[in-house]
Structures are given as C-alpha cells and as structure tokens.
C-alpha cells in the first residue's frame, strides 16, 4: 500500500497554462507539506497544513496555491506556469507538526 | 537563519570501506535533526531523528550521531545498495515548523 501518493508523476505543459498536482496520504497523519526540489537537488519547503490549517507559507509566487479538502489530501494548484517552475515537487506528511516526514514519489513538472 | 551544510558533496567508496558523512548546522534551538536517504527518481526516505547531543541511532550498516554543532552518518562495511544521496535536515524550536535541508551527500559504493 502506498503511504503518500502523488498524481501525476510526470507533467509536461506549456508556459501560461494552469495545472494541479494531487497528493493523498493513507497514514492517518495530521500534517502535510509541499516541497520543491530544483535542478541542483536542493529541497525547499513551500507550504504546510496541519489539520487543514495553513501553518507554513514560504515566500513563493502567489501563482502557487495549496488546497486541503481534508486531512488526507493536499493539492497544489499553479497558475500561469513559467519556465522557472520546472522542478520536482514532493508532497510529504507527518504524524504531528514536529515529527518525521514521509515523502511521496514526486511529480516532475516540465514547463516548455 | 537556519543553515545546514553537508560534506563531502560526493563520496565514492569501495564495498566494505567504512566512512562517515558530515552534517553541520546552525539553528536557533534545535528541536530535531533528521537523516533521509534519496534514490534517483524517488522521494526522500526517512532514516533517523536525533534530538539531543550525545544521542545515537543505528539501522543495519548506518549509525547516526549528534553533537551540538554537527551530526555524522557512519556507514560500516557499505554495500552497493547503500548508494544514494543522503540528506540531513534540521527543525528549529520556538514555533518553527519546517525542515531546513542540506544539499546532500551523493554516496557511490563500488563493488
């Protein structure tokens, strides 16, 4: 059973389009996260929700908007995609805020 | 600002040749230090959490240790399947919820 799953795994799209990435966890965790891993493999936090409440909102363009319909899901919507948005996006979850995080397999976004 | 520096950037070992990876950190009030393993094309896989200086944790050929300024990941008699990028991350106290990651050490174990 997949603990943290993301769809799609690959996403190729053109500049200016709007796209969404979905994340689901079946671990019963309270906290979920979105990370961006750039071409240099550096992993950086973008957002975090705890019990559906936004608790981390790093300095990212407001074209990126997270949505958490329930504790098990955290989606990422990106408007007006730009070339610089190309990266691998990881979803993660943790039992509570300060606990270890479990990552999904990643979504490789390529903007052409 | 929290900072995490990992060294070396890359490490090649012969199978069975033990070594250590370093993670030095600057953080205001460490709540926890985390080690992850990342294989190509996959998400990071959780290995260990260390909370206080002097703490040690072991899993198979890996042993993580923590001091007030750095953490080491010791790899004893590595095998080719230990090849991966090892990431270190810190979580500060005082209401800071996020993990700050280092850039990782890419380990290659040659048969």
XYZ file of C-alpha atoms in Angstrom:
223
model
C 0.000 0.000 0.000
C 1.341 3.407 -0.984
C 1.606 5.664 2.070
C 1.945 9.040 0.336
C 0.888 9.154 -3.291
C 1.029 11.930 -5.865
C -0.545 12.328 -9.272
C 0.599 12.794 -11.891
C 4.185 11.512 -11.743
C 5.165 13.499 -14.829
C 3.613 16.717 -16.052
C 4.710 18.449 -19.250
C 2.933 21.674 -20.110
C 3.380 24.977 -21.847
C 4.062 28.372 -20.354
C 0.953 30.190 -19.268
C -1.096 27.081 -18.542
C -2.709 26.252 -15.189
C -2.084 22.833 -13.637
C -2.748 20.924 -10.438
C -0.857 18.207 -8.580
C -2.732 15.975 -6.168
C -1.436 14.344 -3.006
C -3.039 11.783 -0.742
C -1.753 10.053 2.392
C -3.265 6.956 3.991
C -1.159 7.111 7.166
C -3.687 8.998 9.270
C -1.236 11.879 9.691
C -2.303 15.354 10.794
C 0.268 17.400 8.867
C 1.048 17.622 5.155
C 3.669 19.546 3.176
C 4.693 20.620 -0.306
C 8.373 20.840 -1.220
C 10.161 21.934 -4.385
C 13.409 20.242 -5.460
C 15.246 22.249 -8.065
C 17.750 21.124 -10.690
C 20.540 21.245 -8.101
C 18.570 18.785 -5.973
C 18.001 21.353 -3.225
C 14.810 20.585 -1.308
C 12.840 23.603 -0.089
C 9.578 23.833 1.842
C 6.707 25.677 0.185
C 3.598 25.071 2.278
C 2.325 23.036 5.197
C -1.132 22.268 6.522
C -1.886 20.943 9.969
C -5.414 19.599 10.421
C -6.447 21.531 7.300
C -4.990 24.785 8.645
C -2.166 26.523 6.757
C 0.858 26.766 9.085
C 3.764 27.282 6.709
C 3.523 29.649 3.770
C 7.003 30.331 2.483
C 7.858 33.076 0.040
C 6.616 31.567 -3.178
C 4.823 33.336 -6.033
C 1.107 33.705 -5.364
C 0.560 31.743 -8.585
C 1.004 28.720 -6.310
C -1.996 27.904 -4.153
C -2.361 24.892 -1.874
C -5.737 23.425 -1.029
C -6.520 20.876 1.665
C -10.036 19.476 1.336
C -9.419 17.123 4.268
C -6.559 15.843 6.438
C -5.648 13.123 3.952
C -5.341 15.350 0.899
C -3.237 18.355 -0.049
C -3.335 19.610 -3.600
C -1.142 22.194 -5.300
C -2.547 24.433 -7.993
C -0.240 26.509 -10.153
C -1.490 29.346 -12.347
C 0.249 30.888 -15.349
C 3.134 28.443 -15.367
C 6.610 29.809 -16.079
C 9.820 28.129 -17.259
C 11.331 28.583 -13.793
C 8.592 26.453 -12.265
C 10.173 23.364 -13.812
C 11.258 21.160 -10.903
C 10.275 18.088 -8.956
C 7.507 18.720 -6.436
C 7.244 16.457 -3.405
C 4.354 16.012 -1.050
C 5.056 14.783 2.480
C 3.147 14.034 5.652
C 3.977 13.658 9.335
C 2.030 12.317 12.328
C 2.219 15.708 14.075
C 3.914 19.026 13.367
C 7.322 18.227 14.848
C 7.637 14.607 13.805
C 9.497 12.924 10.975
C 8.091 13.458 7.495
C 7.269 10.795 4.938
C 7.605 11.784 1.304
C 5.695 10.879 -1.811
C 7.379 9.775 -5.050
C 7.427 13.278 -6.536
C 5.923 14.973 -9.580
C 8.353 16.098 -12.255
C 6.968 19.277 -13.794
C 8.443 20.450 -17.073
C 7.309 23.779 -18.485
C 8.144 24.380 -22.148
C 18.505 31.941 9.522
C 18.868 28.175 9.895
C 21.699 26.670 7.869
C 22.697 23.101 7.080
C 25.962 22.204 5.343
C 26.739 18.673 4.278
C 30.148 17.339 3.319
C 31.502 15.914 1.199
C 29.209 16.640 -1.769
C 30.081 13.266 -3.245
C 31.818 10.199 -1.879
C 32.977 7.066 -3.672
C 33.709 4.020 -1.540
C 34.773 0.502 -2.295
C 32.398 -2.130 -1.000
C 33.315 -2.780 2.631
C 35.184 0.524 3.058
C 33.644 2.305 6.063
C 33.327 6.089 6.176
C 31.329 8.989 7.601
C 29.182 11.759 6.187
C 29.052 15.110 7.944
C 26.169 17.498 8.562
C 26.995 20.760 10.305
C 24.172 23.065 11.307
C 23.371 26.498 12.648
C 19.929 26.770 14.171
C 18.284 28.701 16.947
C 17.288 25.997 19.367
C 17.443 22.604 17.704
C 14.243 20.639 18.048
C 15.366 17.717 15.898
C 17.873 16.629 13.256
C 16.699 14.227 10.568
C 18.550 11.970 8.149
C 16.982 10.854 4.887
C 18.082 8.681 2.001
C 17.047 9.604 -1.545
C 17.382 7.252 -4.506
C 17.324 8.685 -8.062
C 13.794 9.486 -9.199
C 12.273 8.829 -5.770
C 11.213 10.776 -2.731
C 13.398 11.023 0.374
C 13.097 8.046 2.707
C 13.199 8.707 6.442
C 16.119 7.115 8.319
C 16.643 8.706 11.751
C 15.662 11.518 14.084
C 18.132 12.798 16.684
C 17.006 15.213 19.371
C 19.898 15.934 21.720
C 23.691 15.981 21.773
C 25.146 12.582 22.531
C 22.234 10.694 21.046
C 22.974 7.818 18.645
C 20.705 5.730 16.433
C 21.511 2.661 14.344
C 19.899 0.843 11.466
C 21.698 -2.003 9.723
C 25.012 -0.563 8.472
C 24.110 3.040 9.345
C 24.719 4.859 12.598
C 23.823 8.498 13.199
C 25.334 10.612 15.956
C 24.701 14.168 17.126
C 26.760 16.890 18.783
C 25.796 20.495 19.478
C 27.144 21.624 16.099
C 27.060 18.638 13.777
C 25.818 15.174 13.032
C 27.621 12.249 11.472
C 26.210 9.372 9.490
C 28.641 6.482 9.818
C 28.435 3.749 7.205
C 30.060 0.473 8.196
C 31.109 -2.012 5.512
C 28.851 -0.448 2.861
C 27.304 -2.434 0.052
C 26.416 -1.229 -3.462
C 22.761 -0.990 -2.429
C 23.729 1.756 0.036
C 24.449 4.022 -2.942
C 22.109 7.015 -2.728
C 22.041 10.674 -1.790
C 21.883 11.185 1.966
C 20.092 14.308 3.149
C 20.300 15.985 6.530
C 17.613 18.367 7.794
C 17.091 20.393 10.958
C 13.967 21.587 12.659
C 14.305 24.600 14.905
C 12.339 25.136 18.051
C 10.365 28.216 19.031
C 7.381 27.658 16.786
C 9.311 26.914 13.596
C 7.578 24.028 11.922
C 9.611 23.458 8.791
C 12.624 21.343 7.992
C 15.687 23.054 6.544
C 17.560 20.623 4.312
C 21.197 20.433 3.338
C 22.194 19.811 -0.256
C 23.043 16.186 0.418
C 25.980 13.827 0.002
C 25.882 11.551 -3.008
C 27.327 8.204 -1.973
C 28.511 5.669 -4.534
C 29.617 2.236 -3.345
C 31.641 0.348 -5.923
C 31.572 -3.476 -5.924
